Tab-separated table of C-alpha atoms and ligand atoms in Angstrom:
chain	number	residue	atom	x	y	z
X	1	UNK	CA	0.000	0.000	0.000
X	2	UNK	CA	2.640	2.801	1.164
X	3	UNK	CA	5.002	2.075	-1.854
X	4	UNK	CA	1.652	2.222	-4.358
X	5	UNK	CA	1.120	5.661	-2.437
X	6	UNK	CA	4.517	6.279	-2.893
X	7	UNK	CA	4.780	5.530	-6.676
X	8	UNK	CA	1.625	7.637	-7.359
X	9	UNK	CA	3.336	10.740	-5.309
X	10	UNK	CA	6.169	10.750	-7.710
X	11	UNK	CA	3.840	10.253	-10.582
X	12	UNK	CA	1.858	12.969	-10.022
X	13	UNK	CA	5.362	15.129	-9.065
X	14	UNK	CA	6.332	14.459	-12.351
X	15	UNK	CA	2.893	15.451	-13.630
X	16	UNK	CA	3.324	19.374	-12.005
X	17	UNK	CA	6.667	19.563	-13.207
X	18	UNK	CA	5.595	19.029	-16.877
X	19	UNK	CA	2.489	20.941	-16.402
X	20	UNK	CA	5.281	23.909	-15.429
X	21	UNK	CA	6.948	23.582	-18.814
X	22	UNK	CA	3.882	25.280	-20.059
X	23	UNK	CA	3.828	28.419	-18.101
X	24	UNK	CA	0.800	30.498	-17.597
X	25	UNK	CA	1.568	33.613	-20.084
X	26	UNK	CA	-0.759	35.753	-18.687
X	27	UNK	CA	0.013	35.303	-15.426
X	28	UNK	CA	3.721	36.021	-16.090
X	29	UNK	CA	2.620	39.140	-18.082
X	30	UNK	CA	0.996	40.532	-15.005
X	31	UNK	CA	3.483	39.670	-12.342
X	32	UNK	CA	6.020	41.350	-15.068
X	33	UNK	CA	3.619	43.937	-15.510
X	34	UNK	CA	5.339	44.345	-19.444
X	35	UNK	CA	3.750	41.790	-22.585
X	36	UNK	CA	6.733	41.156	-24.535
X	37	UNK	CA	6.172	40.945	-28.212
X	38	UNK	CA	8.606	39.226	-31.016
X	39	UNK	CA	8.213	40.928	-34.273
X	40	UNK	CA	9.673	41.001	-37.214
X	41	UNK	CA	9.939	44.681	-38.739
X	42	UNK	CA	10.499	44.246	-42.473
X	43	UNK	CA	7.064	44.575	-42.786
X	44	UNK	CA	5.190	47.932	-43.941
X	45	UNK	CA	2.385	48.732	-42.473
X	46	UNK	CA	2.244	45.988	-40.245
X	47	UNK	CA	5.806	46.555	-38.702
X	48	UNK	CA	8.459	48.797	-39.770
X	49	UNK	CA	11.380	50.659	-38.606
X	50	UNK	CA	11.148	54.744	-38.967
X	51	UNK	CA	13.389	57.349	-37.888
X	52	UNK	CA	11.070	59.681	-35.748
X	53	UNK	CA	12.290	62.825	-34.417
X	54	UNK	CA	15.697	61.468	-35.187
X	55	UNK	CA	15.632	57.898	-33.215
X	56	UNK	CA	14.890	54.765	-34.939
X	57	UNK	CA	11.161	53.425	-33.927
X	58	UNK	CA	9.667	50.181	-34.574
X	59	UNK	CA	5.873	51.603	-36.240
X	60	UNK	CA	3.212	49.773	-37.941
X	61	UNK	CA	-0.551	49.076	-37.261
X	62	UNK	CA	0.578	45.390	-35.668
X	63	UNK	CA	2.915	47.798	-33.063
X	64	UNK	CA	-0.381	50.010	-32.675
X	65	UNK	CA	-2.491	46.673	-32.181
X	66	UNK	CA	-0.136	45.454	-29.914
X	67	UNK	CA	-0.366	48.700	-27.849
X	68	UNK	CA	-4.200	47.972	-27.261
X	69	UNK	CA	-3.834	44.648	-26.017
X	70	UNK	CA	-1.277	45.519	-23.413
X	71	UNK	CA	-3.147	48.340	-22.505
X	72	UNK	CA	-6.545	46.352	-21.645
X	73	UNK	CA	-4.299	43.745	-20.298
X	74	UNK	CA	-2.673	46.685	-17.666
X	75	UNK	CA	0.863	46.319	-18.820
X	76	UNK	CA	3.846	48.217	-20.587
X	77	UNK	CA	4.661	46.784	-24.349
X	78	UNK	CA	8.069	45.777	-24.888
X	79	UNK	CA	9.142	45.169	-28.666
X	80	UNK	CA	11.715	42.474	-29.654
X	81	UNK	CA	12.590	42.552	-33.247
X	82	UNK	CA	14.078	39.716	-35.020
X	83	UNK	CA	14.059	37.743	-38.064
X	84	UNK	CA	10.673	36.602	-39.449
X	85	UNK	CA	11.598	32.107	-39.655
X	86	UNK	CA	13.137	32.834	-35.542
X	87	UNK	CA	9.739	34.031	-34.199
X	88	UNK	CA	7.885	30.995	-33.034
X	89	UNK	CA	11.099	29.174	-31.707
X	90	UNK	CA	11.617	32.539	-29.986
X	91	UNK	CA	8.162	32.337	-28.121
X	92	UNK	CA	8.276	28.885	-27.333
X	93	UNK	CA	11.341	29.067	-25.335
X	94	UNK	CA	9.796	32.104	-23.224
X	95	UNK	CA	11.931	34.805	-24.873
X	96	UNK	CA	8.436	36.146	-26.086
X	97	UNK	CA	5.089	36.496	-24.526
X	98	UNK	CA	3.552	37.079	-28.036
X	99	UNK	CA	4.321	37.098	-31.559
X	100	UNK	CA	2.572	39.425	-34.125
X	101	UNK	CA	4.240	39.899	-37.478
X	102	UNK	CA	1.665	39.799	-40.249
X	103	UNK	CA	1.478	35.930	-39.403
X	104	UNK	CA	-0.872	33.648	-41.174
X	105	UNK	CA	-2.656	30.987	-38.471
X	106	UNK	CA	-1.910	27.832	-40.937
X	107	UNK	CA	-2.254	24.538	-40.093
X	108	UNK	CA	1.093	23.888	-39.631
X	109	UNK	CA	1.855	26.417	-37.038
X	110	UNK	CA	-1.343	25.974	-35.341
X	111	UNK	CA	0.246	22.390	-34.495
X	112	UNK	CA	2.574	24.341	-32.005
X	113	UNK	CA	0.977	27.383	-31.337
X	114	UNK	CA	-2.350	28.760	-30.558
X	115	UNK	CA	-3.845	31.890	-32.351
X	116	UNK	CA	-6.740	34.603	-31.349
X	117	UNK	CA	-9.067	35.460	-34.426
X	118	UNK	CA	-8.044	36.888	-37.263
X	119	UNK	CA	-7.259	40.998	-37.169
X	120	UNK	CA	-7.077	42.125	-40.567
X	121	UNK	CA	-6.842	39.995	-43.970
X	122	UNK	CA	-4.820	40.443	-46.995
X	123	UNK	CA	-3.798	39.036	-50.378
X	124	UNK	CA	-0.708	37.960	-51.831
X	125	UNK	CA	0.965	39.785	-54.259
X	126	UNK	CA	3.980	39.761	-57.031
X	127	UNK	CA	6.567	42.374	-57.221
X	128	UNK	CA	8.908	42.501	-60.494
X	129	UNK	CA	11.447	45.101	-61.796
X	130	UNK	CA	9.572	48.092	-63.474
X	131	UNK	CA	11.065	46.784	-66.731
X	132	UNK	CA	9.745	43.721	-66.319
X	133	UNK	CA	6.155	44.467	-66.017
X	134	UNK	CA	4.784	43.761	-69.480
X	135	UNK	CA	6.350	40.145	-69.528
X	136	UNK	CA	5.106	38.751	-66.190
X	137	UNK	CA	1.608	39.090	-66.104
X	138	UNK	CA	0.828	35.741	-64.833
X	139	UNK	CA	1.629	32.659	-62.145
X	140	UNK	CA	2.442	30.909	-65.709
X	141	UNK	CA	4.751	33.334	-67.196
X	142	UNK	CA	6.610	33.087	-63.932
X	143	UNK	CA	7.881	29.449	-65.342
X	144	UNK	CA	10.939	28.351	-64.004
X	145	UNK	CA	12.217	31.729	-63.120
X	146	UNK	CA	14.675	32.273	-59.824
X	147	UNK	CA	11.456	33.685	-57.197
X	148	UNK	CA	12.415	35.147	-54.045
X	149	UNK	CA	10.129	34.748	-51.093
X	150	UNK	CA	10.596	35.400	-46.905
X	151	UNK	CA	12.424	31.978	-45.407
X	152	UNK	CA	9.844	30.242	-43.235
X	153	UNK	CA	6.583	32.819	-44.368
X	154	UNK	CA	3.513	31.224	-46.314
X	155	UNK	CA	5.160	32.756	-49.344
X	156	UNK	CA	8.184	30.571	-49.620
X	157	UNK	CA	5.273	27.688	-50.132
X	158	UNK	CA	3.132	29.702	-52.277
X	159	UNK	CA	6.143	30.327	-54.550
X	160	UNK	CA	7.060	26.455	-54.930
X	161	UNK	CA	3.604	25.135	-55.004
X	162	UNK	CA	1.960	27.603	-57.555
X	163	UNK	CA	4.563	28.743	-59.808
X	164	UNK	CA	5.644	26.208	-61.921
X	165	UNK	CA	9.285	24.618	-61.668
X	166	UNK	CA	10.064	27.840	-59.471
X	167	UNK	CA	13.493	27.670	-58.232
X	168	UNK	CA	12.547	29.519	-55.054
X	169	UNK	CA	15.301	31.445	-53.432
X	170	UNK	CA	14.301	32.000	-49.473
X	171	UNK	CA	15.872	34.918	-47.712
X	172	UNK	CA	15.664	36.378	-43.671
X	173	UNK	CA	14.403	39.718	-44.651
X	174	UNK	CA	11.930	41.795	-47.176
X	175	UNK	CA	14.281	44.747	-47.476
X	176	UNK	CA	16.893	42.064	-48.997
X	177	UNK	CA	14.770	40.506	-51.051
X	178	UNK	CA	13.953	43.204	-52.911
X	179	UNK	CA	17.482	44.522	-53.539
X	180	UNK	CA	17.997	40.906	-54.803
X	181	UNK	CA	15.218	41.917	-57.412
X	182	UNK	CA	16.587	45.050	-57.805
X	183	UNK	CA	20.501	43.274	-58.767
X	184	UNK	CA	18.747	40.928	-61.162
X	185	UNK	CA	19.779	37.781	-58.705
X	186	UNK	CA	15.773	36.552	-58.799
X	187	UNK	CA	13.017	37.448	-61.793
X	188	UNK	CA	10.507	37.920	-59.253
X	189	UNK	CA	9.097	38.103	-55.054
X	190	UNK	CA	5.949	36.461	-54.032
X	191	UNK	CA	4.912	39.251	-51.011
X	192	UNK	CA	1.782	39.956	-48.800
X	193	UNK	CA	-0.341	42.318	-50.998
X	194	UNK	CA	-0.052	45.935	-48.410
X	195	UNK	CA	3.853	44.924	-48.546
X	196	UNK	CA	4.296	44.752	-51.887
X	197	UNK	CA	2.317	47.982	-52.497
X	198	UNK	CA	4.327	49.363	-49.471
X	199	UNK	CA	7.725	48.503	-51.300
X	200	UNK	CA	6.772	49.775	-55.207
X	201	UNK	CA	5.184	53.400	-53.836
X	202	UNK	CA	8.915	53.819	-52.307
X	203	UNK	CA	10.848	52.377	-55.459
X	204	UNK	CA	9.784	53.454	-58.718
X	205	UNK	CA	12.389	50.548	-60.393
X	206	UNK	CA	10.054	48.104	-58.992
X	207	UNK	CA	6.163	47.044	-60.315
X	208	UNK	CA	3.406	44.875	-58.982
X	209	UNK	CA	2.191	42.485	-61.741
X	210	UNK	CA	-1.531	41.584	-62.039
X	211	UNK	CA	-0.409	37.683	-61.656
X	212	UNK	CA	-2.400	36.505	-58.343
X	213	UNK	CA	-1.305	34.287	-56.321
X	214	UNK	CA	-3.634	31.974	-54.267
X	215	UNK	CA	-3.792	32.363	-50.344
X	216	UNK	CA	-6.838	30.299	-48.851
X	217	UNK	CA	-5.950	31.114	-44.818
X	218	UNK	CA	-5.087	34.781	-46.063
X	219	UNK	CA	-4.982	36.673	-42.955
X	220	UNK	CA	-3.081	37.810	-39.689
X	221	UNK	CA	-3.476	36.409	-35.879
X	222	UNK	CA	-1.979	36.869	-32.874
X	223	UNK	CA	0.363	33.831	-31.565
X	224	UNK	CA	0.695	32.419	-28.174
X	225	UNK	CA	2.091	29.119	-26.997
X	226	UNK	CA	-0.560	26.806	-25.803
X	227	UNK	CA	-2.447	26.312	-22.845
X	228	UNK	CA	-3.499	30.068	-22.910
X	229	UNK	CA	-7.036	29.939	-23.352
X	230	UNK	CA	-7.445	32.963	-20.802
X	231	UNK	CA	-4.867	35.195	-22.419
X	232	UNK	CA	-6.347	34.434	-25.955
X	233	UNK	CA	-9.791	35.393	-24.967
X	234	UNK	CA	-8.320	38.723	-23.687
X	235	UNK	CA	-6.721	39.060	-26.604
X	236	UNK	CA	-9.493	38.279	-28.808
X	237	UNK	CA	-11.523	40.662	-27.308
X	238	UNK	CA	-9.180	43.492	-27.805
X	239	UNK	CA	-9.311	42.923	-31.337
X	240	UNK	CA	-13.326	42.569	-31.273
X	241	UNK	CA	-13.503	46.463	-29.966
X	242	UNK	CA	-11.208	47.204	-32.432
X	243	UNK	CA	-13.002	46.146	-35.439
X	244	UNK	CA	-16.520	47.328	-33.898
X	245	UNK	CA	-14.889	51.063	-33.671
X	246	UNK	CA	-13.494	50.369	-37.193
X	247	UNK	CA	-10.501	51.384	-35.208
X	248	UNK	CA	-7.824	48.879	-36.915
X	249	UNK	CA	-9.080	50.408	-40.557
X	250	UNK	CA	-8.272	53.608	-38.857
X	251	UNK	CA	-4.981	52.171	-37.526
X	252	UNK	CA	-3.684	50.243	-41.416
X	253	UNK	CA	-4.114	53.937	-43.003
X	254	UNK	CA	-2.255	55.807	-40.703
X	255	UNK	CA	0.423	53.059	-41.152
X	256	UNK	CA	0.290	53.202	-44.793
X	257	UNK	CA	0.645	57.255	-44.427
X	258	UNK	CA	3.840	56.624	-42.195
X	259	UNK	CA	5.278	54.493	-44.934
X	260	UNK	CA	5.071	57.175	-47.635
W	1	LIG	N1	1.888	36.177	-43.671
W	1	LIG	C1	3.102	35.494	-43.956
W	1	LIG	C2	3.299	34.342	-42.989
W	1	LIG	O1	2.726	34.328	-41.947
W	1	LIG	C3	4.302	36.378	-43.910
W	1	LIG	C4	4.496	37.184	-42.684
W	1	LIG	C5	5.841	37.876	-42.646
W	1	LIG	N2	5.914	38.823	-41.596
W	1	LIG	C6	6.938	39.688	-41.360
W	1	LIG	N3	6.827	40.516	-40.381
W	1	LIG	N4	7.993	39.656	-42.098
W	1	LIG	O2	4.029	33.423	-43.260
């Protein structure tokens, strides 16, 4: 009887301890008292840098999102920017409360992670060299060609799966991929619609082509690690007062007027 008792004891021991591998985010935010976000900030609107007043900021309506949640969870915001394919491996070893970044909820990632509703939805798009414009009108004429896309982003599988014998070059970050356009080193970038238009408004060397690209998820969420029902619902109902308001429409156009 007492070694039963004492073999359940140490079962159940083991039980908390793995149960403490998946902290309570929320909690942790509070005690902290700051939500630490991981972002990636090659991303206008959604994330950007811009020199304001002379000192490099980190803007974008994901930043101004962001800023709602912590402030109807009673906390400060603190902004970690890294590259895009580090993100989730960044909040599942703690080193982020939350990840925003434009990020698709797929199927793949929401094998790991957990996601609120989606905030705001977009397309995909394809940017070429201004030169280029006439001859790559479609996913077909894209045939072969070298296509760049963001390593470990929805596009990098949109690029192999619906352009034809792509040879798909995957890079870190936006800002590189297009000067790889720009240098002739790939034919073409498969990019989140309101990033691609961010990109050609700034560089007049660059086009978008009419060639659409499918996306069926097509959207952005708000990550968490799992187990964090209660922080997701808090989240989820930030974002719910700020569609009712029409406050993130009003948030995405100031962004795309910082951009310019
Ligand atoms: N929506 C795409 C994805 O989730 C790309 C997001 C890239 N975000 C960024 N901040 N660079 O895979």
């Amino acid at each position: 009887m007492r070694k039963w008792s004492s073999i359940l004891a140490v079962v159940a021991l083991v039980g908390v301890l793995a149960g403490c591998g998946q902290k309570d985010t929320l909690a942790d935010v509070q005690k902290k008292g700051t939500l630490v976000l991981g972002t990636s900030a090659d991303y206008p609107p959604y994330e950007f840098h811009k020199s304001i007043n002379g000192k490099d900021e980190i803007v974008g309506f994901d930043i101004e999102i962001a800023k709602e949640v912590a402030k109807d969870l009673g906390v400060k915001l603190e902004i970690k920017d890294m590259k895009f394919d580090g993100l989730l491996a960044s909040l599942k070893s703690g080193n982020v409360d939350i990840v925003m970044a434009g990020m698709t909820p797929d199927e793949e990632r929401k094998k790991s992670v957990d996601f609120t509703k989606i905030y705001y939805t977009a397309e995909q798009g394809i940017v070429v060299r201004a030169e280029d414009a006439d001859k790559f009108k479609t996913m077909e004429d894209l045939k072969g060609l070298k296509i760049g896309a963001q390593k470990g982003a929805v596009q990098e599988k949109i690029a192999t799966e619906q352009i034809p014998n792509a040879q798909v070059k995957p890079l870190g970050k936006i800002s590189d991929l297009m000067l790889e356009l720009k240098n002739k080193k790939v034919d073409a970038l498969v990019v989140e619609l309101p990033v691609a238009n961010s990109y050609v408004a700034k560089n007049k060397d660059l086009a978008l082509s009419p060639a659409k690209p499918k996306d069926d998820v097509g959207g952005s969420a708000i990550a968490a690690n799992k187990g964090n029902a209660e922080l997701i619902d808090k989240m989820n109902a930030t974002i719910d007062r700020l569609e009712k308001d029409k406050t993130i429409d009003k948030l995405v156009t100031e962004a795309i007027e910082l951009v310019e």
